[in-house]
mmCIF file of C-alpha atoms in Angstrom:
data_model
loop_
_atom_site.group_PDB
_atom_site.id
_atom_site.type_symbol
_atom_site.label_atom_id
_atom_site.label_comp_id
_atom_site.label_asym_id
_atom_site.label_seq_id
_atom_site.Cartn_x
_atom_site.Cartn_y
_atom_site.Cartn_z
ATOM 1 C CA SER E 841 -10.887 -5.028 -26.615
ATOM 2 C CA ALA E 842 -7.498 -3.705 -25.469
ATOM 3 C CA ALA E 843 -7.859 -5.226 -22.016
ATOM 4 C CA LEU E 844 -4.078 -4.798 -21.863
ATOM 5 C CA SER E 845 -2.719 -1.850 -23.848
ATOM 6 C CA LEU E 846 1.064 -1.616 -24.057
ATOM 7 C CA SER E 847 2.628 1.670 -25.057
ATOM 8 C CA GLY E 848 6.034 0.548 -23.799
ATOM 9 C CA GLU E 849 7.684 -2.679 -22.745
ATOM 10 C CA LEU E 850 6.342 -5.378 -20.425
ATOM 11 C CA THR E 851 8.675 -8.177 -19.337
ATOM 12 C CA ALA E 852 7.091 -11.135 -17.554
ATOM 13 C CA PRO E 853 7.320 -14.946 -17.492
ATOM 14 C CA PHE E 854 3.646 -15.175 -18.483
ATOM 15 C CA THR E 855 0.725 -12.788 -19.019
ATOM 16 C CA ASN E 856 -2.964 -13.669 -18.664
ATOM 17 C CA VAL E 857 -5.529 -11.292 -20.160
ATOM 18 C CA VAL E 858 -9.322 -11.502 -20.140
ATOM 19 C CA GLY E 859 -9.562 -9.932 -23.602
ATOM 20 C CA SER E 860 -7.063 -8.697 -26.175
ATOM 21 C CA CYS E 861 -3.531 -7.374 -25.728
ATOM 22 C CA THR E 862 -2.682 -4.489 -28.082
ATOM 23 C CA HIS E 863 0.468 -2.586 -28.985
ATOM 24 C CA PRO E 864 0.567 0.425 -31.320
ATOM 25 C CA GLY E 865 3.882 -0.601 -32.866
ATOM 26 C CA GLY E 866 7.366 0.792 -32.593
ATOM 27 C CA SER E 867 9.689 -0.213 -29.780
ATOM 28 C CA GLY E 868 8.650 -2.170 -26.750
ATOM 29 C CA GLY E 869 5.934 -4.782 -26.531
ATOM 30 C CA LEU E 870 5.619 -8.033 -24.601
ATOM 31 C CA ILE E 871 8.831 -9.878 -23.738
ATOM 32 C CA CYS E 872 8.967 -13.381 -22.272
ATOM 33 C CA ASP E 873 11.568 -13.633 -19.515
ATOM 34 C CA PRO E 874 12.484 -16.291 -18.722
ATOM 35 C CA ALA E 875 11.779 -17.780 -22.126
ATOM 36 C CA PRO E 876 9.151 -20.548 -21.888
ATOM 37 C CA VAL E 877 10.281 -24.163 -22.276
ATOM 38 C CA PRO E 878 9.282 -25.699 -24.612
ATOM 39 C CA PRO E 879 9.096 -22.550 -26.770
ATOM 40 C CA ALA E 880 5.553 -21.152 -26.833
ATOM 41 C CA LEU E 881 3.746 -17.896 -26.563
ATOM 42 C CA CYS E 882 3.760 -16.428 -23.059
ATOM 43 C CA LEU E 883 0.429 -14.678 -23.599
ATOM 44 C CA ASP E 884 -3.075 -16.027 -22.963
ATOM 45 C CA GLU E 885 -5.760 -13.656 -24.272
ATOM 46 C CA ALA E 886 -8.604 -15.996 -23.311
ATOM 47 C CA ALA E 887 -7.924 -16.299 -19.597
ATOM 48 C CA VAL E 888 -10.828 -17.281 -17.370
ATOM 49 C CA PRO E 889 -12.150 -14.343 -15.293
ATOM 50 C CA LEU E 890 -11.464 -14.825 -11.593
ATOM 51 C CA GLY E 891 -13.522 -13.605 -8.657
ATOM 52 C CA ASP E 892 -12.107 -11.625 -5.757
ATOM 53 C CA PRO E 893 -9.854 -14.127 -3.920
ATOM 54 C CA LEU E 894 -10.003 -12.076 -0.708
ATOM 55 C CA ALA E 895 -13.768 -11.480 -0.664
ATOM 56 C CA GLY E 896 -14.130 -13.553 2.508
ATOM 57 C CA LEU E 897 -11.252 -11.930 4.397
ATOM 58 C CA PRO E 898 -12.632 -10.593 7.715
ATOM 59 C CA GLU E 899 -12.244 -6.852 8.210
ATOM 60 C CA PRO E 900 -10.518 -5.488 11.318
ATOM 61 C CA VAL E 901 -13.106 -4.463 13.912
ATOM 62 C CA LEU E 902 -12.518 -0.901 15.093
ATOM 63 C CA ALA E 903 -13.532 -1.695 18.662
ATOM 64 C CA ASP E 904 -10.761 -4.293 18.929
ATOM 65 C CA PHE E 905 -8.037 -1.648 18.588
ATOM 66 C CA PRO E 906 -7.097 1.371 20.723
ATOM 67 C CA ASN E 907 -7.806 4.945 19.715
ATOM 68 C CA GLY E 908 -4.877 6.551 17.936
ATOM 69 C CA VAL E 909 -2.793 9.260 19.599
ATOM 70 C CA CYS E 910 -1.399 12.198 17.618
ATOM 71 C CA PRO E 911 2.145 13.456 18.326
ATOM 72 C CA ASN E 912 0.753 16.381 20.352
ATOM 73 C CA GLY E 913 -0.966 13.933 22.708
ATOM 74 C CA THR E 914 -4.478 14.359 21.283
ATOM 75 C CA VAL E 915 -6.451 11.113 21.396
ATOM 76 C CA VAL E 916 -8.665 10.708 18.328
ATOM 77 C CA THR E 917 -12.084 9.250 19.201
ATOM 78 C CA PRO E 918 -15.265 8.214 17.340
ATOM 79 C CA ALA E 919 -16.473 11.802 17.891
ATOM 80 C CA SER E 920 -13.405 13.391 16.266
ATOM 81 C CA THR E 921 -14.042 15.787 13.389
ATOM 82 C CA SER E 922 -10.438 15.759 12.156
ATOM 83 C CA GLY E 923 -7.521 13.376 12.194
ATOM 84 C CA CYS E 924 -3.867 13.913 13.030
ATOM 85 C CA GLN E 925 -2.192 17.023 11.633
ATOM 86 C CA LEU E 926 1.434 15.948 11.227
ATOM 87 C CA LYS E 927 3.525 19.077 10.880
ATOM 88 C CA ARG E 928 6.849 20.538 11.908
ATOM 89 C CA GLY E 929 6.963 21.799 15.463
ATOM 90 C CA PRO E 930 7.812 20.939 19.068
ATOM 91 C CA ASP E 931 5.824 17.688 18.967
ATOM 92 C CA CYS E 932 8.051 16.267 16.206
ATOM 93 C CA PRO E 933 11.841 16.466 16.776
ATOM 94 C CA ALA E 934 14.247 17.408 14.022
ATOM 95 C CA ASP E 935 15.753 14.678 11.859
ATOM 96 C CA PRO E 936 19.349 14.145 13.071
ATOM 97 C CA ALA E 937 20.467 13.814 9.455
ATOM 98 C CA ASP E 938 18.624 16.904 8.172
ATOM 99 C CA SER E 939 17.578 19.704 10.523
ATOM 100 C CA SER E 940 15.169 21.072 7.888
ATOM 101 C CA VAL E 941 12.982 17.958 8.292
ATOM 102 C CA ASP E 942 11.091 16.867 11.429
ATOM 103 C CA ILE E 943 10.192 13.305 12.469
ATOM 104 C CA CYS E 944 6.679 12.545 13.760
ATOM 105 C CA THR E 945 5.999 9.097 15.250
ATOM 106 C CA LEU E 946 2.671 7.257 15.535
ATOM 107 C CA ARG E 947 1.748 4.053 17.319
ATOM 108 C CA PRO E 948 -0.824 1.503 16.089
ATOM 109 C CA GLY E 949 -4.501 2.262 16.595
ATOM 110 C CA VAL E 950 -7.656 3.684 15.030
ATOM 111 C CA TYR E 951 -7.195 7.173 13.588
ATOM 112 C CA TYR E 952 -10.605 8.778 13.079
ATOM 113 C CA GLY E 953 -10.155 11.354 10.317
ATOM 114 C CA GLY E 954 -6.908 9.937 8.913
ATOM 115 C CA TRP E 955 -3.515 11.597 8.541
ATOM 116 C CA LYS E 956 -2.510 14.918 7.018
ATOM 117 C CA VAL E 957 1.265 14.910 6.537
ATOM 118 C CA GLU E 958 2.717 18.326 5.755
ATOM 119 C CA SER E 959 5.884 19.259 3.873
ATOM 120 C CA LYS E 960 9.251 18.276 5.344
ATOM 121 C CA VAL E 961 7.805 15.720 7.744
ATOM 122 C CA ARG E 962 8.911 12.099 7.993
ATOM 123 C CA LEU E 963 6.126 10.037 9.576
ATOM 124 C CA PHE E 964 7.474 6.994 11.408
ATOM 125 C CA LEU E 965 5.020 4.137 12.034
ATOM 126 C CA GLU E 966 5.758 1.592 14.734
ATOM 127 C CA PRO E 967 4.888 -2.082 14.075
ATOM 128 C CA GLY E 968 1.219 -3.091 14.111
ATOM 129 C CA MET E 969 -2.261 -2.307 12.758
ATOM 130 C CA TYR E 970 -3.240 1.199 11.620
ATOM 131 C CA ILE E 971 -6.917 1.834 10.861
ATOM 132 C CA LEU E 972 -7.791 5.059 9.055
ATOM 133 C CA ALA E 973 -11.448 5.558 9.970
ATOM 134 C CA GLY E 974 -12.079 8.225 7.368
ATOM 135 C CA GLY E 975 -9.796 10.843 5.911
ATOM 136 C CA GLY E 976 -7.305 8.549 4.223
ATOM 137 C CA ILE E 977 -3.725 9.754 3.788
ATOM 138 C CA SER E 978 -2.946 13.254 2.580
ATOM 139 C CA LEU E 979 0.644 14.311 1.923
ATOM 140 C CA SER E 980 1.479 17.857 0.860
ATOM 141 C CA GLY E 981 4.595 19.656 -0.297
ATOM 142 C CA THR E 982 8.063 18.163 -0.614
ATOM 143 C CA SER E 983 10.176 15.829 1.532
ATOM 144 C CA ALA E 984 7.078 14.258 3.076
ATOM 145 C CA SER E 985 7.251 10.522 3.702
ATOM 146 C CA ILE E 986 5.657 7.647 5.582
ATOM 147 C CA GLU E 987 8.053 5.002 6.824
ATOM 148 C CA GLY E 988 7.586 1.774 8.732
ATOM 149 C CA VAL E 989 10.503 2.338 11.088
ATOM 150 C CA THR E 990 10.815 3.168 14.755
ATOM 151 C CA SER E 991 13.924 5.362 14.547
ATOM 152 C CA PRO E 992 16.313 6.727 11.888
ATOM 153 C CA THR E 993 18.592 3.727 12.446
ATOM 154 C CA VAL E 994 15.978 0.919 12.272
ATOM 155 C CA ALA E 995 15.454 -0.521 8.796
ATOM 156 C CA GLU E 996 11.866 -1.729 8.988
ATOM 157 C CA ALA E 997 8.726 -2.147 11.061
ATOM 158 C CA ARG E 998 6.012 -4.557 9.959
ATOM 159 C CA LEU E 999 2.580 -2.987 9.655
ATOM 160 C CA MET E 1000 -0.829 -2.932 7.960
ATOM 161 C CA ILE E 1001 -2.953 0.074 6.972
ATOM 162 C CA PHE E 1002 -6.731 -0.411 6.688
ATOM 163 C CA SER E 1003 -8.694 2.518 5.195
ATOM 164 C CA THR E 1004 -12.429 2.530 5.907
ATOM 165 C CA ASP E 1005 -15.291 4.706 7.204
ATOM 166 C CA GLY E 1006 -15.594 5.903 10.774
ATOM 167 C CA PRO E 1007 -18.903 5.544 12.656
ATOM 168 C CA GLY E 1008 -19.601 9.268 12.168
ATOM 169 C CA CYS E 1009 -19.776 9.062 8.359
ATOM 170 C CA PRO E 1010 -21.604 10.689 6.589
ATOM 171 C CA SER E 1011 -22.606 13.312 9.187
ATOM 172 C CA ILE E 1012 -18.922 13.822 10.066
ATOM 173 C CA GLY E 1013 -17.310 14.255 6.672
ATOM 174 C CA ALA E 1014 -13.775 13.701 8.017
ATOM 175 C CA GLN E 1015 -14.804 10.162 8.993
ATOM 176 C CA CYS E 1016 -15.709 9.158 5.448
ATOM 177 C CA GLN E 1017 -13.134 7.054 3.627
ATOM 178 C CA GLY E 1018 -10.510 9.233 1.948
ATOM 179 C CA GLU E 1019 -7.977 8.896 -0.828
ATOM 180 C CA ILE E 1020 -4.512 7.445 -0.401
ATOM 181 C CA ARG E 1021 -2.055 9.368 -2.555
ATOM 182 C CA PHE E 1022 1.717 9.720 -2.732
ATOM 183 C CA GLN E 1023 3.023 12.258 -5.223
ATOM 184 C CA SER E 1024 6.360 12.291 -7.064
ATOM 185 C CA SER E 1025 8.183 14.153 -4.282
ATOM 186 C CA GLN E 1026 6.935 11.904 -1.485
ATOM 187 C CA ALA E 1027 8.051 8.443 -0.368
ATOM 188 C CA PHE E 1028 6.414 5.412 1.212
ATOM 189 C CA LYS E 1029 8.583 2.751 2.852
ATOM 190 C CA ALA E 1030 6.851 -0.158 4.569
ATOM 191 C CA ARG E 1031 6.605 -3.939 4.804
ATOM 192 C CA ALA E 1032 3.481 -5.977 5.492
ATOM 193 C CA LEU E 1033 2.693 -7.854 8.675
ATOM 194 C CA ASN E 1034 4.647 -11.079 9.057
ATOM 195 C CA ALA E 1035 3.781 -14.031 11.290
ATOM 196 C CA ALA E 1036 5.377 -12.555 14.405
ATOM 197 C CA THR E 1037 3.846 -9.088 14.057
ATOM 198 C CA CYS E 1038 0.437 -10.437 13.054
ATOM 199 C CA GLY E 1039 0.338 -12.488 16.245
ATOM 200 C CA VAL E 1040 0.904 -9.350 18.306
ATOM 201 C CA VAL E 1041 -1.869 -7.499 16.443
ATOM 202 C CA SER E 1042 -4.408 -10.256 17.078
ATOM 203 C CA PRO E 1043 -3.156 -13.127 19.285
ATOM 204 C CA GLN E 1044 -6.304 -15.276 18.947
ATOM 205 C CA ALA E 1045 -6.445 -15.250 15.147
ATOM 206 C CA CYS E 1046 -4.711 -12.967 12.676
ATOM 207 C CA PRO E 1047 -5.830 -13.532 9.070
ATOM 208 C CA TRP E 1048 -3.939 -10.512 7.674
ATOM 209 C CA LYS E 1049 -0.379 -11.816 7.334
ATOM 210 C CA GLY E 1050 1.120 -10.334 4.172
ATOM 211 C CA ILE E 1051 -1.446 -7.502 3.840
ATOM 212 C CA LEU E 1052 0.224 -4.071 3.662
ATOM 213 C CA LEU E 1053 -2.581 -1.784 2.503
ATOM 214 C CA TRP E 1054 -6.327 -2.515 2.346
ATOM 215 C CA GLN E 1055 -8.842 -0.032 0.940
ATOM 216 C CA ASP E 1056 -12.211 -1.237 2.231
ATOM 217 C CA GLY E 1057 -14.422 -2.097 -0.740
ATOM 218 C CA SER E 1058 -17.631 -1.635 1.270
ATOM 219 C CA ALA E 1059 -16.898 1.898 2.513
ATOM 220 C CA SER E 1060 -18.083 5.226 1.087
ATOM 221 C CA GLY E 1061 -14.926 5.942 -0.946
ATOM 222 C CA ALA E 1062 -14.284 2.410 -2.176
ATOM 223 C CA SER E 1063 -13.683 3.563 -5.764
ATOM 224 C CA LEU E 1064 -11.104 6.228 -4.853
ATOM 225 C CA SER E 1065 -7.775 5.442 -6.500
ATOM 226 C CA VAL E 1066 -4.703 4.394 -4.542
ATOM 227 C CA HIS E 1067 -1.553 6.151 -5.800
ATOM 228 C CA LEU E 1068 1.829 4.659 -4.880
ATOM 229 C CA GLY E 1069 5.433 5.162 -5.914
ATOM 230 C CA GLY E 1070 6.728 8.081 -7.895
ATOM 231 C CA GLN E 1071 9.777 8.382 -5.681
ATOM 232 C CA SER E 1072 13.085 6.597 -6.111
ATOM 233 C CA SER E 1073 13.235 5.803 -2.403
ATOM 234 C CA SER E 1074 9.858 4.024 -2.285
ATOM 235 C CA ILE E 1075 10.378 0.535 -0.864
ATOM 236 C CA LEU E 1076 7.267 -1.577 -0.319
ATOM 237 C CA ALA E 1077 6.635 -5.251 0.329
ATOM 238 C CA GLY E 1078 3.220 -6.848 0.756
ATOM 239 C CA THR E 1079 -0.251 -7.134 -0.725
ATOM 240 C CA ILE E 1080 -2.199 -4.059 -1.847
ATOM 241 C CA TYR E 1081 -5.926 -4.883 -1.696
ATOM 242 C CA ALA E 1082 -8.397 -2.404 -3.239
ATOM 243 C CA PRO E 1083 -11.319 -4.487 -4.582
ATOM 244 C CA LYS E 1084 -13.272 -1.558 -6.102
ATOM 245 C CA ALA E 1085 -10.486 0.889 -6.921
ATOM 246 C CA GLN E 1086 -7.645 1.476 -9.328
ATOM 247 C CA VAL E 1087 -4.133 1.091 -7.912
ATOM 248 C CA GLU E 1088 -1.712 3.344 -9.754
ATOM 249 C CA VAL E 1089 2.009 2.677 -9.409
ATOM 250 C CA SER E 1090 4.431 5.361 -10.608
ATOM 251 C CA GLY E 1091 8.058 4.742 -11.514
ATOM 252 C CA GLY E 1092 10.785 6.669 -9.720
ATOM 253 C CA ALA E 1093 13.213 8.824 -11.676
ATOM 254 C CA ALA E 1094 16.267 7.406 -9.927
ATOM 255 C CA GLY E 1095 17.172 4.930 -7.221
ATOM 256 C CA THR E 1096 18.669 1.531 -6.520
ATOM 257 C CA GLY E 1097 15.729 -0.807 -7.035
ATOM 258 C CA CYS E 1098 15.534 -4.182 -5.304
ATOM 259 C CA SER E 1099 18.884 -5.519 -6.451
ATOM 260 C CA GLY E 1100 20.834 -2.329 -5.890
ATOM 261 C CA THR E 1101 21.871 -2.209 -9.535
ATOM 262 C CA THR E 1102 18.889 -0.745 -11.390
ATOM 263 C CA THR E 1103 17.369 2.724 -11.612
ATOM 264 C CA ALA E 1104 14.014 1.973 -10.049
ATOM 265 C CA SER E 1105 11.776 1.922 -7.005
ATOM 266 C CA CYS E 1106 11.570 -1.445 -5.232
ATOM 267 C CA LEU E 1107 7.965 -2.586 -4.955
ATOM 268 C CA ALA E 1108 7.752 -6.262 -3.974
ATOM 269 C CA ILE E 1109 3.977 -6.102 -4.030
ATOM 270 C CA GLN E 1110 0.981 -8.185 -5.001
ATOM 271 C CA ILE E 1111 -1.913 -6.065 -6.326
ATOM 272 C CA ILE E 1112 -5.510 -7.271 -5.985
ATOM 273 C CA SER E 1113 -7.762 -4.512 -7.266
ATOM 274 C CA TYR E 1114 -10.494 -3.611 -9.719
ATOM 275 C CA ARG E 1115 -7.901 -2.016 -11.994
ATOM 276 C CA TRP E 1116 -4.215 -1.287 -11.776
ATOM 277 C CA LYS E 1117 -1.905 0.899 -13.780
ATOM 278 C CA ILE E 1118 1.825 1.524 -14.066
ATOM 279 C CA THR E 1119 2.714 5.044 -15.109
ATOM 280 C CA GLY E 1120 5.486 7.646 -14.973
ATOM 281 C CA ASN E 1121 8.796 8.007 -16.773
ATOM 282 C CA GLY E 1122 10.862 5.982 -14.345
ATOM 283 C CA GLN E 1123 11.123 2.265 -13.656
ATOM 284 C CA VAL E 1124 9.440 0.032 -11.114
ATOM 285 C CA ASP E 1125 11.223 -3.077 -9.873
ATOM 286 C CA MET E 1126 8.531 -5.608 -8.853
ATOM 287 C CA PRO E 1127 10.030 -8.971 -7.812
ATOM 288 C CA TYR E 1128 7.828 -11.833 -6.689
ATOM 289 C CA ASP E 1129 8.615 -12.774 -3.099
ATOM 290 C CA PRO E 1130 5.886 -15.078 -1.705
ATOM 291 C CA SER E 1131 7.169 -14.677 1.860
ATOM 292 C CA GLU E 1132 6.150 -10.999 1.812
ATOM 293 C CA LEU E 1133 2.674 -11.501 0.326
ATOM 294 C CA TYR E 1134 -0.756 -12.729 1.373
ATOM 295 C CA GLN E 1135 -0.957 -16.426 0.551
ATOM 296 C CA LEU E 1136 -4.012 -17.267 -1.517
ATOM 297 C CA PRO E 1137 -5.549 -20.621 -0.560
ATOM 298 C CA SER E 1138 -5.108 -23.473 -3.011
ATOM 299 C CA ARG E 1139 -8.282 -25.083 -4.312
ATOM 300 C CA GLY E 1140 -8.816 -28.294 -6.217
ATOM 301 C CA LEU E 1141 -9.890 -31.904 -6.151
ATOM 302 C CA VAL E 1142 -7.885 -34.540 -4.341
ATOM 303 C CA ASP E 1143 -8.187 -38.192 -5.272
#
């Protein structure tokens, strides 16, 4: 009952629901766009339940990646009791465009204890694999952001974030899987690994092309929600994989969206999770771009 509950407007070419779709009345509801040809309902309330299509995806092995290095030069190790404290100071130079904001830069690796990003810090992530071995991502205050870029003038850097437990969990609490949360005054800009970047991450075999964010479903905090969006400047592309959690996407109050003409955040994402929810008073622009997403294998019989 009420597997899909609409209090506003949902526009989609087709909607599959394992259960009923309900709407309390008034404005909004389900809109078919583009209109189906020949004319027919674009809602299936008796869809077949599907299993986790990524259940067999191999997890990154911590030992295959270097230890992360914080901006102050501290190397985080399997014995670390805290992650990187990303704050304004001499280790993070001022943003050339805004002297009230500092830029901290991290390179790929395993960050035992996660990241704590303080107010007025832009965290730049260089291309590659980032493993949060406990701690998750904590952003506080205003003007805090995480961006997949290598400098203020570079548009994008391809990356993947894998949130899991560190080897010290549960005796080292900081190494237990943490929450990933972006509030309304914080931004997240990143694109998933593509073929070229994935090959650098793992030259022998890289099965993670198209994965942007993976919350490990076998770790201690597997059911912790993933909160994304809420900021007009949020620009994401890739697959969000949280098999035992809810992924909550918030609309931004203002922005340019994906086409540059709408008031929305641009989230070209594929969500594979236990639950997912769109909330907030703004709009979310979610185009389908297969080149940016993890490609699910086709299955069937061939004669």
